[in-house]
Tab-separated table of C-alpha atoms in Angstrom:
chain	number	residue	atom	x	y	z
A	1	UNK	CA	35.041	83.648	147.701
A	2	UNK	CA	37.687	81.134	147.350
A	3	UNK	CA	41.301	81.368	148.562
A	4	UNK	CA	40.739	85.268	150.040
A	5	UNK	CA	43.714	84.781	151.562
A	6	UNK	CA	46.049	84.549	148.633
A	7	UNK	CA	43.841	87.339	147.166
A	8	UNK	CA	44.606	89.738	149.917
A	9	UNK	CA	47.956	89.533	150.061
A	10	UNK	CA	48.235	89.915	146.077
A	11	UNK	CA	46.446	93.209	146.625
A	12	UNK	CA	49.144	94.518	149.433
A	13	UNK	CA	51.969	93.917	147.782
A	14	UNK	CA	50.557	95.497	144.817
A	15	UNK	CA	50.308	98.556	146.676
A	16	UNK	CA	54.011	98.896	147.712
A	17	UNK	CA	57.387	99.542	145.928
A	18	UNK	CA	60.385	97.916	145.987
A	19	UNK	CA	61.338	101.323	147.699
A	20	UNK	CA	58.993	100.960	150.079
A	21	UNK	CA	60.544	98.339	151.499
A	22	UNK	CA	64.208	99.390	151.947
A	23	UNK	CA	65.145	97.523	148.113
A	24	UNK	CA	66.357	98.858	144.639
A	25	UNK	CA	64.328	97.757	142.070
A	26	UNK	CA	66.554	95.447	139.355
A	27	UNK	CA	67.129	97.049	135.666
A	28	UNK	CA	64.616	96.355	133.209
A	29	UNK	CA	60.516	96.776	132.804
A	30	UNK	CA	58.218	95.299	135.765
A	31	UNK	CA	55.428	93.259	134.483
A	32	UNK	CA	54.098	93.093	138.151
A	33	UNK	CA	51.932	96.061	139.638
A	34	UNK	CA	53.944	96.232	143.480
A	35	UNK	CA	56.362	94.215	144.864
A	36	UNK	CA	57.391	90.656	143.076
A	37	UNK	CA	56.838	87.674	145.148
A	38	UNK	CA	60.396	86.853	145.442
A	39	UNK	CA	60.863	90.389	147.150
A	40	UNK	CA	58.156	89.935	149.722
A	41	UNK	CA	59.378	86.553	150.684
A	42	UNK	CA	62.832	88.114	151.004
A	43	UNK	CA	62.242	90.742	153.156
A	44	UNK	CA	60.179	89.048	155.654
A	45	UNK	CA	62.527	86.107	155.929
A	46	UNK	CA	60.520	83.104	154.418
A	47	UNK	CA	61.153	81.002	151.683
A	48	UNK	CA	60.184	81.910	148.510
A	49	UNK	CA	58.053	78.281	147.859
A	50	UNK	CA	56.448	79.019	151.028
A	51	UNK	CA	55.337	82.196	150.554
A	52	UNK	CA	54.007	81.295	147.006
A	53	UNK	CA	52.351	78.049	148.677
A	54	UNK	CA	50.417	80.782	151.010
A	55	UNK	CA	49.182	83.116	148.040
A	56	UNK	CA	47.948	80.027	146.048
A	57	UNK	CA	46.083	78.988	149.156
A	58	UNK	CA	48.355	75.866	149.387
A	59	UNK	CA	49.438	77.018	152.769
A	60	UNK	CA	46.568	77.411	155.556
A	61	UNK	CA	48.657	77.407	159.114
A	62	UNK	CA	51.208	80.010	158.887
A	63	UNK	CA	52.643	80.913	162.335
A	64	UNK	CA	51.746	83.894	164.477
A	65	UNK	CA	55.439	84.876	163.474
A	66	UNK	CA	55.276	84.492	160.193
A	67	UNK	CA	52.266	86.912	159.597
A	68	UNK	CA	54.090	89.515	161.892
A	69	UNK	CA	56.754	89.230	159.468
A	70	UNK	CA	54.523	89.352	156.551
A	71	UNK	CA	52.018	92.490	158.329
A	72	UNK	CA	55.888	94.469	158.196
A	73	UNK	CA	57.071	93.642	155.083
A	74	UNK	CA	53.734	94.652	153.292
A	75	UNK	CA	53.127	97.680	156.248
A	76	UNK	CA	49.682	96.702	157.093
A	77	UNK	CA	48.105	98.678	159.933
A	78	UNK	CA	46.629	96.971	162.838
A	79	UNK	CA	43.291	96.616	160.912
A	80	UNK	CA	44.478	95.039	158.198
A	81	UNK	CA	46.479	92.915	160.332
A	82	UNK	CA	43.623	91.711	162.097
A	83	UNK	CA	42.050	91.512	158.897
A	84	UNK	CA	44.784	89.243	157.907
A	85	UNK	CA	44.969	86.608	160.515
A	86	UNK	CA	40.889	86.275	160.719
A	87	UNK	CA	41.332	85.284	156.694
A	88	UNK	CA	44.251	82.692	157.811
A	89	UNK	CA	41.466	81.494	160.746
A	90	UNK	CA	39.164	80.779	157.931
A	91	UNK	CA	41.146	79.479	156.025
A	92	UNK	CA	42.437	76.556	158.665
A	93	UNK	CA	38.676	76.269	159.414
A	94	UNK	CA	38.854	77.514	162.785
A	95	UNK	CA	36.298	79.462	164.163
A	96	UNK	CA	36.365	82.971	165.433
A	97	UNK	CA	36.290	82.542	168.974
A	98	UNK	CA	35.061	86.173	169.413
A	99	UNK	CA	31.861	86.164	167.417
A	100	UNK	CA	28.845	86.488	169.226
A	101	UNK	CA	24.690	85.875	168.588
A	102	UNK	CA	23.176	88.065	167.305
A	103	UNK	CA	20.846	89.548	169.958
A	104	UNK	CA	17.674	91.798	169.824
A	105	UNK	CA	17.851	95.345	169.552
A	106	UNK	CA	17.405	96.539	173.381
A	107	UNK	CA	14.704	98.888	174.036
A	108	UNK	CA	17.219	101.463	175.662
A	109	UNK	CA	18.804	101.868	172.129
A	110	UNK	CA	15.454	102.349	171.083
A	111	UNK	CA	14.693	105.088	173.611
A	112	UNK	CA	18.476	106.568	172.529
A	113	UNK	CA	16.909	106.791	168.678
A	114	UNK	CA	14.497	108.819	170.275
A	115	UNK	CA	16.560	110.873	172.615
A	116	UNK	CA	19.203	112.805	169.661
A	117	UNK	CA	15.891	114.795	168.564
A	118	UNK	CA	15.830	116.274	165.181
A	119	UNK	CA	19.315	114.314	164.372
A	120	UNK	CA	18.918	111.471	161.993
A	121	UNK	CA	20.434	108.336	163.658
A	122	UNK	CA	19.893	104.220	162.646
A	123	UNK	CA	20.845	101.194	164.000
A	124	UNK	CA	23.093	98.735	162.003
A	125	UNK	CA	23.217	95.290	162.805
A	126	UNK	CA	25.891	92.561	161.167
A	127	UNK	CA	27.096	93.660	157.397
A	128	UNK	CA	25.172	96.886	157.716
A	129	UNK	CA	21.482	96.022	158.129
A	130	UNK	CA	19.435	98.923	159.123
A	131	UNK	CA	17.807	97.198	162.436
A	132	UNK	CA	15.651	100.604	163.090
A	133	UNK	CA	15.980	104.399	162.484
A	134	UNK	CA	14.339	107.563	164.238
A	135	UNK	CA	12.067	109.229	161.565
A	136	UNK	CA	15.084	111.679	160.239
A	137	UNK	CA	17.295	108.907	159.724
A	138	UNK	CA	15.020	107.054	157.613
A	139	UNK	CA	14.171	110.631	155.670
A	140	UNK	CA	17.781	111.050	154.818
A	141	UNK	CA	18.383	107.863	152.788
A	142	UNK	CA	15.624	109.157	150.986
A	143	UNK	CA	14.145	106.328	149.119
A	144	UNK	CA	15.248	103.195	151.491
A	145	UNK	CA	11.845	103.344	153.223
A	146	UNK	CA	10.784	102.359	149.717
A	147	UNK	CA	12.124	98.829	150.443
A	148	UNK	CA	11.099	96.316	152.777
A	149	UNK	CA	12.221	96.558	156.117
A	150	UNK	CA	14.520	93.241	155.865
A	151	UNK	CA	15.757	94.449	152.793
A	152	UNK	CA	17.326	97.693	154.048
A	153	UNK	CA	20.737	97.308	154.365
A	154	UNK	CA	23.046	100.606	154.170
A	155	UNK	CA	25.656	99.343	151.676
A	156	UNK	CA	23.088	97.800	149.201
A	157	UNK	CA	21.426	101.139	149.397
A	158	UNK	CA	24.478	103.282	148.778
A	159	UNK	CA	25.524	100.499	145.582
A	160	UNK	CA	21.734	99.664	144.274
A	161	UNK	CA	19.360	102.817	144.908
A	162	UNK	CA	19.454	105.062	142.521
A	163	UNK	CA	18.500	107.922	144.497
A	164	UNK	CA	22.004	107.612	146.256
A	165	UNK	CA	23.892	108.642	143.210
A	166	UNK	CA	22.770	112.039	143.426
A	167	UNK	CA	22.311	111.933	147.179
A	168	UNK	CA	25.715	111.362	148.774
A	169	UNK	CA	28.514	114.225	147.008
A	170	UNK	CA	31.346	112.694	146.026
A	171	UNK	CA	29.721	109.042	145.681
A	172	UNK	CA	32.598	107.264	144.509
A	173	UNK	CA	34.625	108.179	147.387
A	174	UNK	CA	31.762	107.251	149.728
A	175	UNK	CA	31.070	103.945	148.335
A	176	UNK	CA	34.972	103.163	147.934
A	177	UNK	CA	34.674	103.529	151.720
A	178	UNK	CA	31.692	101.949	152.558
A	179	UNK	CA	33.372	98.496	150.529
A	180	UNK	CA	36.494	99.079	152.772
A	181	UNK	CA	33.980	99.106	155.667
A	182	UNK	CA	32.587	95.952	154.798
A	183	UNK	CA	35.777	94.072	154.111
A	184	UNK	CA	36.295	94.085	158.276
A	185	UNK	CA	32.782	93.027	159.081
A	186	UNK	CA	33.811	89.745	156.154
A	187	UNK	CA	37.104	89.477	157.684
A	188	UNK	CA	35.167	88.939	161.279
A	189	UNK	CA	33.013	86.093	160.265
A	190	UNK	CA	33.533	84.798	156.002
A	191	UNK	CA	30.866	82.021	156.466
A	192	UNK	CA	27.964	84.437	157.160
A	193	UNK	CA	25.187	83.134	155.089
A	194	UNK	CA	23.488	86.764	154.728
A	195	UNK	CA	26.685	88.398	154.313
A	196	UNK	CA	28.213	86.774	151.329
A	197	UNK	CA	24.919	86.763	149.421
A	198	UNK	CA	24.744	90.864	150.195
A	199	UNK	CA	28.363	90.542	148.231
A	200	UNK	CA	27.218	88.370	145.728
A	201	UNK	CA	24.392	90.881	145.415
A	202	UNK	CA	26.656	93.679	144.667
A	203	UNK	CA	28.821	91.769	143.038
A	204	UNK	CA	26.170	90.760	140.126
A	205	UNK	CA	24.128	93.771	140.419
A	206	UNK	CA	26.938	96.928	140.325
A	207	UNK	CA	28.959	97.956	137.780
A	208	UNK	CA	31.627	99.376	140.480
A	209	UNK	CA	31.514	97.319	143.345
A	210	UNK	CA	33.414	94.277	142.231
A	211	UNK	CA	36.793	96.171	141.620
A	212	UNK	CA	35.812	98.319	144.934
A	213	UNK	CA	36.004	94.477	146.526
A	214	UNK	CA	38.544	93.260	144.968
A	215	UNK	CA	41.027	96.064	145.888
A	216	UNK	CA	40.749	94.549	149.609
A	217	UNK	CA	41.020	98.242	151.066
A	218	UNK	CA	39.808	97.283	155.070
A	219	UNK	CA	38.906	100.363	156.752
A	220	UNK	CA	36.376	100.247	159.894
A	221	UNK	CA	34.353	104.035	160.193
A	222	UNK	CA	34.003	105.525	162.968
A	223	UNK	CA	33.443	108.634	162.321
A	224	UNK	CA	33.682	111.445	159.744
A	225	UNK	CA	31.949	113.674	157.872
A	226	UNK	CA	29.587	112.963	155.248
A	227	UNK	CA	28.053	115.671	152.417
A	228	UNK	CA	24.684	115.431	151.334
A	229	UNK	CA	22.260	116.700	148.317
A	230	UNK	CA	19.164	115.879	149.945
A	231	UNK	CA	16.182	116.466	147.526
A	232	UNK	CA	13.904	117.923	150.616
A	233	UNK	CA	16.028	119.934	151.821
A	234	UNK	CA	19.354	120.980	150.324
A	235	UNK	CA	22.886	120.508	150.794
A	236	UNK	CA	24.682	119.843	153.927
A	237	UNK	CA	27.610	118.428	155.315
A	238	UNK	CA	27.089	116.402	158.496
A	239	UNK	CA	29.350	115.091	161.022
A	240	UNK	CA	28.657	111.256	162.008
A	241	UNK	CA	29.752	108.849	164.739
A	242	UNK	CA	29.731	105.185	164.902
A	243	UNK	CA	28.602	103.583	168.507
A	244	UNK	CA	29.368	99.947	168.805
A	245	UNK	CA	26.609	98.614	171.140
A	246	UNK	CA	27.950	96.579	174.280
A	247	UNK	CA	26.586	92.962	174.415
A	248	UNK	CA	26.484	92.782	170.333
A	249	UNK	CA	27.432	93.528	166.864
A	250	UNK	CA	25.053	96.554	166.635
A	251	UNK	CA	26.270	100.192	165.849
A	252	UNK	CA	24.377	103.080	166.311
A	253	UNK	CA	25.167	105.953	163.887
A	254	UNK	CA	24.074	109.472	164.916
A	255	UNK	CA	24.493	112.291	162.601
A	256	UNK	CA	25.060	116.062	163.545
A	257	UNK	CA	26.106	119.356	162.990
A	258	UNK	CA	27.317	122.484	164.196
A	259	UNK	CA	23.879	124.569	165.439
A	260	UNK	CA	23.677	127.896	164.390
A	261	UNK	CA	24.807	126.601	160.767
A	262	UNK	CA	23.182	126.387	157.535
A	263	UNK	CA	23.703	122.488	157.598
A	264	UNK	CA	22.118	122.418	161.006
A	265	UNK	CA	19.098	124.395	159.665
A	266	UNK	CA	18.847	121.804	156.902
A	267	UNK	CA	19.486	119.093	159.726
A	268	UNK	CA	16.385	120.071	161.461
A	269	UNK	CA	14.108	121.011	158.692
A	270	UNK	CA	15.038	117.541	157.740
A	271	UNK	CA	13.504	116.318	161.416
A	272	UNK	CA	10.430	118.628	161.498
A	273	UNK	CA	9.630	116.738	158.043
A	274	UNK	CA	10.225	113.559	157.968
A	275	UNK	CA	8.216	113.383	161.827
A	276	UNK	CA	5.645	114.828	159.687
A	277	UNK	CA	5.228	112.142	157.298
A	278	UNK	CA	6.931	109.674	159.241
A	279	UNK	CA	5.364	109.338	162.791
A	280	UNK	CA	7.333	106.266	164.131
A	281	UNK	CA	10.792	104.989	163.489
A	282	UNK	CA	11.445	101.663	161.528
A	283	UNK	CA	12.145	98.654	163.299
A	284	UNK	CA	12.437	94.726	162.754
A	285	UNK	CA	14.110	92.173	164.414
């Protein structure tokens, strides 16, 4: 986990063209993927040593202005921005004056689980643990309930179960996201104990994750929609929204879909069974 930093910023400016950035590239072939080092530290105005200094993780304090200047030149968006100047906060060993406890799921998110009906919803607490689930959310990672309760987490699911491969359509895409997801939550707080090791996890333990990680996509969801091939009842494609709950870093996810629909049908039928076998939700603190 060592200079992520220098890492980052090799991955952005392999992800832009000299075109990109208002220059023409010089004659000959281009042994580096992206923009050249030289280029980046010309267009946003620092010294070539400098900039060099930063990617090798020689350089910890850049200024405020100098990561503007850097977030331009390498046209990061204000997530990957943020993402950015929480790495250079680590990296000085300051410490993120925004992080908060983590606190005890509330019983009026409990009571909202039970409130969206026949909709599968969960609660995810810091680096996607599942904290609880109504009875339909638990049914449609089908095969989490399999694992202990502290052990369900939805990214180690979507990278380690096997039943997700077939579950989620179009995997690859999903769990290309779901990394990209997870790269803001590590950008928020690097030094979580439970977070790295769920990386480490993945790291050792999946055959796609690592490159997934190292291509330091950061993307937060919020929303979307995701396709399913659920083996009790079907296919269908189901909207989902992303809650952050005031007073923490919980998120409640509830899933949905248009009623009068074939995916709502398979929505439901998903509800009336897992209730079924499934009387109360999952919880754990």
């Amino acid at each position: 986990m060592s200079n992520e930093l220098g890492s980052f910023l090799k991955a952005c400016r392999a992800r832009r063209k000299p075109g990109d950035v208002g220059i023409t590239a010089g004659p000959g072939v281009r042994r580096t993927p992206g923009l050249r080092r030289e280029e980046v530290a010309a267009v946003a105005g620092i010294s070539m040593d400098y900039y060099t200094r930063l990617e090798q993780g020689r350089e910890r304090h850049p200024s405020e202005a100098v990561l503007d200047a850097l977030a331009r030149t390498l046209q990061l968006d204000a997530t990957e921005r943020q993402y950015l100047s929480n790495l250079v906060r680590h990296s000085s060993g300051s410490p993120n004056p925004m992080l908060r406890e983590a606190e005890p799921l509330r019983p009026t998110v409990l009571r909202l689980l039970d409130m969206v009906g026949e909709a599968p919803a969960y609660v995810l607490g810091g680096g996607n643990d599942m904290v609880a689930a109504n009875p339909a959310g638990l049914a449609l990672l089908t095969g989490i309930d399999q694992w202990p309760a502290q052990r369900r987490n939805t990214t180690r699911y979507l990278f380690l179960h096997p039943a997700a491969r077939t579950l989620f359509v179009g995997w690859r895409e999903v769990a290309q996201h779901s990394a990209a997801d997870l790269r803001v939550t590590y950008g928020d707080n690097p030094a979580d104990r439970r977070l790295t090791a769920l990386i480490d996890e993945l790291t050792a333990k999946s055959e796609e994750f690592p490159a997934m990680w190292a291509s330091h996509q950061v993307q937060p969801k919020a929303a979307g929609v995701k396709r399913f091939d659920h083996p009790a009842v079907g296919r269908m494609d189901l909207d989902y929204e992303v809650l952050a709950v005031r007073g923490g870093d919980q998120r409640l996810v509830i899933y949905q879909a248009e009623p009068g629909t074939p995916d709502h049908d398979a929505m439901t039928l998903l509800g009336i069974v897992s209730r079924r076998e499934e009387p109360h939700r999952t919880h754990h603190g």
